[in-house]
XYZ file of C-alpha atoms in Angstrom:
440
model
C 125.263 124.744 134.811
C 124.263 125.109 130.799
C 121.422 126.920 129.553
C 118.048 125.525 129.533
C 116.136 126.107 125.912
C 112.480 127.209 126.572
C 110.287 127.514 123.355
C 106.870 129.170 123.768
C 104.446 127.633 121.138
C 100.480 128.128 120.329
C 98.270 129.287 118.125
C 98.626 132.544 116.281
C 97.664 135.690 118.610
C 97.449 134.213 121.902
C 99.870 136.500 123.286
C 103.360 134.920 122.903
C 105.145 137.857 121.553
C 104.013 139.840 124.371
C 104.866 137.549 126.972
C 108.279 137.030 125.421
C 108.745 140.905 125.554
C 107.665 141.097 129.212
C 110.501 138.413 130.333
C 113.271 140.107 128.573
C 111.952 143.751 129.317
C 112.623 144.856 125.644
C 110.199 145.032 122.563
C 111.870 142.258 120.417
C 109.076 140.678 119.318
C 106.639 142.689 116.826
C 103.055 142.998 118.486
C 100.251 143.097 116.656
C 96.326 142.199 116.541
C 97.102 140.446 113.414
C 97.681 136.458 113.431
C 101.099 135.462 112.015
C 103.039 138.522 112.917
C 105.891 136.484 114.475
C 107.036 134.689 111.255
C 110.512 133.762 112.359
C 111.538 132.353 115.541
C 113.351 134.855 117.684
C 115.671 133.623 120.987
C 117.121 135.616 123.546
C 119.015 134.668 126.613
C 117.913 135.662 130.026
C 118.140 134.239 133.711
C 115.831 133.340 136.352
C 116.831 132.825 139.821
C 120.323 132.045 138.727
C 119.199 129.726 136.040
C 120.346 130.602 132.507
C 117.400 130.212 130.218
C 117.262 130.734 126.085
C 113.641 131.724 125.602
C 112.609 131.037 121.927
C 109.398 133.011 120.607
C 107.849 131.250 117.653
C 105.370 131.898 114.753
C 101.707 130.709 115.521
C 100.886 127.055 114.695
C 97.732 126.634 112.634
C 97.641 122.870 112.314
C 95.283 122.485 109.125
C 96.219 125.210 106.848
C 96.705 125.620 102.898
C 98.661 129.069 103.835
C 102.062 128.681 102.626
C 103.077 131.281 105.250
C 101.406 129.832 108.026
C 102.521 126.392 107.160
C 106.078 127.813 106.985
C 105.517 129.332 110.559
C 104.505 125.791 111.483
C 107.491 124.348 110.451
C 109.719 126.792 112.186
C 107.843 126.186 115.533
C 108.376 122.390 115.100
C 111.952 122.707 114.697
C 112.005 125.162 117.825
C 110.136 122.631 119.752
C 112.688 119.637 118.695
C 115.429 121.645 120.281
C 113.796 122.726 123.501
C 114.334 121.608 126.961
C 111.021 122.807 128.021
C 108.040 124.118 126.119
C 105.500 126.633 127.134
C 102.068 125.894 125.484
C 100.358 129.218 125.356
C 96.522 129.405 125.039
C 93.992 132.310 125.228
C 91.249 132.038 128.103
C 88.992 134.515 125.965
C 88.936 131.924 122.912
C 88.522 128.903 125.449
C 89.801 125.415 124.384
C 89.818 125.409 120.840
C 90.052 122.432 118.244
C 93.712 124.039 117.048
C 94.716 123.969 120.870
C 93.432 120.207 120.956
C 95.662 119.452 117.955
C 98.381 120.866 118.986
C 98.340 119.397 122.241
C 98.450 116.322 120.636
C 101.668 117.051 118.781
C 103.404 118.180 121.713
C 102.333 115.182 123.948
C 104.143 113.179 120.986
C 107.193 115.057 121.529
C 107.776 113.733 125.059
C 109.171 116.857 126.345
C 108.050 118.391 129.484
C 105.165 120.709 128.655
C 103.849 123.693 130.671
C 100.318 124.870 129.662
C 99.856 128.898 130.206
C 96.253 130.478 129.987
C 97.019 133.698 128.753
C 94.716 136.807 129.166
C 93.750 136.299 132.652
C 93.964 139.309 134.971
C 93.299 138.008 137.874
C 94.695 134.902 139.248
C 92.550 135.170 142.481
C 89.374 134.919 140.481
C 89.735 132.104 137.716
C 87.168 132.458 134.926
C 85.198 129.014 134.153
C 87.204 128.701 130.998
C 90.391 128.104 132.507
C 89.210 124.521 133.887
C 88.674 123.554 130.167
C 92.554 123.677 129.189
C 92.942 120.553 131.875
C 91.346 118.453 129.033
C 94.991 118.788 127.175
C 96.081 115.989 129.267
C 99.221 117.303 130.628
C 100.651 117.110 133.993
C 100.590 119.752 136.774
C 98.033 122.646 136.884
C 97.820 125.115 133.712
C 99.341 128.448 134.930
C 97.061 131.340 134.830
C 98.845 134.221 133.304
C 98.376 138.005 132.012
C 101.477 138.572 129.381
C 100.518 142.005 129.190
C 100.611 142.893 133.044
C 102.999 140.381 133.961
C 101.114 138.541 136.311
C 101.950 134.808 136.851
C 104.921 135.040 134.785
C 107.127 134.384 138.014
C 105.278 131.243 138.800
C 105.747 130.067 134.880
C 109.678 130.829 135.131
C 109.707 128.944 138.273
C 107.949 125.573 136.569
C 110.345 126.114 134.149
C 113.245 125.961 136.300
C 111.901 123.202 138.420
C 111.157 120.866 135.103
C 114.694 121.406 134.348
C 117.262 118.903 135.583
C 120.050 120.133 137.446
C 123.400 119.458 135.462
C 125.743 120.216 138.141
C 127.078 116.517 138.299
C 130.800 116.538 137.028
C 131.032 115.436 133.542
C 132.979 112.222 132.727
C 136.307 112.477 131.882
C 136.808 113.089 127.933
C 140.400 114.056 126.600
C 139.193 114.247 123.048
C 139.134 117.830 121.025
C 135.709 118.992 120.717
C 135.261 120.233 117.179
C 132.000 122.221 116.102
C 131.297 122.276 112.325
C 129.477 125.414 111.918
C 128.398 127.203 108.682
C 125.208 128.258 106.794
C 123.134 125.320 104.873
C 124.510 123.133 102.339
C 128.163 123.906 102.965
C 128.784 120.174 103.394
C 129.023 120.361 106.973
C 127.620 116.705 107.187
C 129.551 115.454 104.128
C 132.656 116.377 105.833
C 131.996 114.661 108.930
C 130.782 111.875 107.276
C 134.321 111.512 104.959
C 136.169 112.248 108.379
C 134.287 109.373 110.279
C 134.379 106.954 107.162
C 131.027 106.306 107.107
C 127.687 107.831 106.087
C 127.184 108.952 110.019
C 124.750 111.924 109.228
C 122.117 111.937 106.425
C 123.596 113.755 103.501
C 121.170 115.137 100.788
C 121.351 118.045 98.552
C 118.048 119.463 100.417
C 119.708 122.108 102.877
C 118.492 121.805 106.461
C 118.702 117.806 106.497
C 120.666 118.004 109.859
C 118.165 119.330 112.472
C 119.899 118.803 115.633
C 123.542 119.016 116.818
C 125.072 115.486 116.362
C 128.208 114.488 118.212
C 130.456 111.915 116.691
C 133.876 110.414 118.367
C 136.610 109.096 116.430
C 140.560 108.764 117.008
C 143.432 108.488 114.579
C 147.178 108.985 114.666
C 146.343 112.976 115.089
C 144.564 112.384 118.283
C 141.045 112.046 119.754
C 138.166 114.271 118.261
C 134.469 114.801 118.935
C 132.906 116.369 115.715
C 129.959 118.488 116.524
C 127.702 118.350 113.306
C 125.209 121.485 113.434
C 121.925 121.732 111.808
C 121.642 124.173 108.903
C 118.020 125.329 107.787
C 117.509 127.385 104.462
C 115.757 130.455 104.311
C 113.182 129.308 101.864
C 111.910 132.638 100.663
C 111.488 136.401 101.216
C 109.597 135.234 104.510
C 112.534 133.924 106.022
C 115.133 136.585 104.428
C 116.632 137.631 107.929
C 119.350 134.939 108.779
C 117.620 131.952 109.934
C 117.437 132.084 113.831
C 117.124 128.490 114.538
C 120.598 127.465 112.534
C 121.953 130.441 114.427
C 120.665 129.140 117.675
C 121.883 125.500 117.244
C 125.623 126.670 115.849
C 125.658 129.069 118.927
C 124.834 126.086 121.580
C 127.654 124.010 119.528
C 130.197 126.469 119.905
C 129.721 126.892 123.664
C 130.572 123.185 123.969
C 133.756 123.212 121.579
C 137.335 123.728 121.917
C 137.747 124.310 118.229
C 134.967 125.724 115.440
C 135.258 124.707 111.844
C 133.899 127.820 109.886
C 132.775 126.163 106.604
C 132.269 128.136 103.376
C 131.241 127.034 99.948
C 134.306 127.455 97.625
C 131.655 127.902 94.732
C 129.675 130.875 96.685
C 132.526 132.509 98.236
C 132.286 134.164 101.371
C 128.780 135.794 102.167
C 127.206 137.938 104.583
C 125.535 134.921 106.378
C 129.260 133.097 106.456
C 130.205 136.282 108.118
C 127.745 136.174 110.842
C 128.312 132.794 111.746
C 131.766 133.293 112.083
C 131.301 135.811 114.493
C 129.505 133.688 116.860
C 133.056 131.761 117.190
C 134.965 134.812 117.504
C 132.688 136.360 120.191
C 132.789 133.540 122.287
C 136.766 133.497 121.905
C 136.835 129.955 120.574
C 139.892 128.574 118.527
C 138.723 128.624 114.864
C 139.888 127.378 111.465
C 138.201 128.606 108.111
C 137.621 125.909 105.983
C 136.892 126.301 102.219
C 135.210 123.149 100.903
C 134.279 121.857 97.733
C 137.709 123.171 96.384
C 137.448 120.303 93.826
C 135.025 122.078 91.823
C 136.744 125.585 91.145
C 138.644 125.964 88.211
C 142.435 127.384 89.428
C 145.366 128.999 88.425
C 148.119 130.437 89.989
C 146.154 133.287 91.765
C 143.059 131.389 92.892
C 144.421 130.714 96.294
C 145.372 134.290 97.043
C 142.181 135.683 95.519
C 140.014 133.505 97.795
C 142.280 134.196 101.041
C 142.155 137.812 100.189
C 138.429 138.218 99.938
C 137.930 136.067 103.227
C 140.429 138.030 105.046
C 138.425 141.254 103.803
C 135.201 139.670 105.011
C 136.606 138.681 108.383
C 139.170 141.228 109.358
C 138.567 140.498 113.122
C 139.746 137.120 112.274
C 143.005 137.428 110.994
C 144.285 134.927 113.378
C 142.252 132.220 111.886
C 144.053 129.694 109.415
C 142.286 129.106 106.182
C 142.231 125.582 104.932
C 140.959 124.526 101.306
C 139.187 121.078 101.352
C 137.037 118.671 99.717
C 134.580 116.503 101.387
C 134.019 114.716 98.367
C 137.481 113.560 97.494
C 138.743 113.646 100.948
C 141.591 116.454 99.834
C 143.851 117.838 102.670
C 141.827 116.390 105.234
C 145.047 115.234 107.183
C 146.334 118.948 107.283
C 142.526 119.850 108.806
C 143.683 117.353 111.720
C 147.059 118.901 112.124
C 145.350 122.357 111.968
C 142.751 121.495 114.761
C 145.523 120.073 116.921
C 147.646 123.031 116.682
C 145.118 125.664 117.286
C 143.406 123.946 120.178
C 147.014 123.841 121.792
C 147.803 127.358 120.910
C 144.415 128.289 122.596
C 145.455 126.418 125.583
C 149.289 127.671 126.040
C 150.136 129.110 129.300
C 153.035 131.521 129.502
C 155.186 132.281 132.426
C 154.810 135.756 134.256
C 158.757 136.170 134.189
C 158.471 135.504 130.345
C 155.792 137.981 129.961
C 157.279 140.756 131.611
C 160.403 140.188 129.375
C 158.338 140.685 126.489
C 156.357 143.739 127.636
C 159.854 145.443 128.677
C 161.164 144.881 125.097
C 157.934 145.968 123.589
C 157.932 149.273 125.777
C 161.686 149.856 124.762
C 160.851 149.488 120.970
C 157.523 151.682 120.810
C 156.964 154.242 123.697
C 153.442 154.209 125.260
C 150.996 156.495 124.107
C 150.753 160.211 125.913
C 147.857 162.433 125.974
C 148.117 166.228 127.281
C 151.082 165.540 129.142
C 150.284 162.263 130.865
C 152.192 159.172 130.137
C 150.541 155.761 130.105
C 152.849 153.628 132.544
C 152.588 149.891 132.276
C 153.651 147.969 135.360
C 153.346 144.293 134.527
C 151.327 141.668 132.723
C 150.322 138.157 134.083
C 148.016 135.552 132.448
C 144.690 134.782 134.004
C 143.205 132.260 131.715
C 143.245 129.773 128.556
C 141.007 129.299 125.665
C 141.344 131.904 124.814
C 144.715 132.788 126.217
C 143.725 135.962 128.403
C 146.213 138.489 129.977
C 146.012 140.899 132.402
C 147.967 144.341 132.111
C 148.266 146.573 135.056
C 149.116 150.033 134.232
C 148.431 154.073 135.806
C 145.724 154.767 133.656
C 143.399 152.734 131.581
C 141.816 155.547 129.575
C 145.824 156.332 128.142
C 145.770 152.433 127.049
C 144.521 153.021 123.489
C 143.248 150.491 121.310
C 146.204 150.613 118.750
C 148.517 149.970 121.633
C 146.772 146.882 122.778
C 146.816 145.592 119.424
C 150.639 146.455 119.254
C 151.012 144.283 122.644
C 148.712 141.528 121.372
C 150.993 141.416 118.113
C 154.177 141.105 119.890
C 152.803 138.187 121.928
C 151.766 136.639 118.547
C 155.176 137.110 117.231
C 156.822 135.286 119.964
C 154.121 132.432 120.721
C 152.132 132.436 117.572
C 148.633 131.804 118.927
C 147.786 130.564 115.750
C 143.824 130.128 115.231
C 142.919 131.720 118.652
C 141.727 135.156 119.781
C 144.082 136.678 122.368
C 142.286 138.790 125.019
C 143.906 141.801 126.885
C 142.163 142.945 130.234
C 143.518 146.317 131.014
C 143.355 146.978 135.103
C 144.839 150.449 136.873
C 146.956 149.509 139.651
C 145.032 149.045 143.033
C 141.830 147.489 141.421
């Protein structure tokens, strides 16, 4: 079952951040009595009754305002609503039903998404104040849920309702033998342009305004290299110092796309070089254990000499030192430069991620590796490695049994991993080693 994305929206200062903190049990959102404190969307993964939820805390919506910051917060909330499966519309019983609440309600009704009205700051659900009944006027299905974000009263009922409104997706998916390719990267690096070039048609809207693609979009194609499904992901620009942290929305979209993908194309703008934002987005693919290719786009616009490729490669390897396994391909979405090379690389890294090795062959390699470099010792105790077996693919996962996992230092694990890579390649994919003591 996939994750359900839940956006918590409402006017400023109705208690959204307090509710968010109560659910996740940490003070992640800043809570103050000043409207507009939560300026960026903040998301957090949690679980309720076996259902995985991604809760998105948004900046407050003020429908009619000339204030630039408030207006940007409204945009952020609208974007969160676009990606949500279920929306919690939070209101304040002390303020009653306001004109702004009604206007937000109209906006949410137009979204067509399931909406739960949560009436906050009700300390006793057994004795509802008269103001609670005003919120039926908003016209949403079901009863408004009385809630106290501060004390946690009613949060269980609210989350039960979220799960009730989320369809079960346990039905088996239809057979699809295409390679799922997530195109991820910061805004305006040419993600949509490269998908358009690959498809040979203007499937995505391409413009010089970063953030045109608001949702992840799937496009299928087949050519002489194989069948592919390209997932083009949203990229939203940080518009000012207000949004200086990496855009939570684009990361959330990239994260969802990465989870569905077999292979991730990490797009980098050749003109800008690799940035901190690129490193964070690449980290999503690495942490998810996905096969990855680093794609340097706009290569046609760079003045080159004999050392240009080496300089770019070195800077990328330096910044992404944890992803030395990922091949680097220099392309141009504009001219189609090296797109054929890109197809070949996608196929090869996907095959590497799905490679299975027999236990007998693994243990021959292990014996040879131990003979060449003796396992480490500590205070007279020597690490003894008994055998290795493959537990899974995507990424290739190997379980190694030994006498004492504390003696199996990271450096020796890296040595074993390098021995596996020397023999089998595993180009483009992380390799995961799980260390077990015999008897575990």
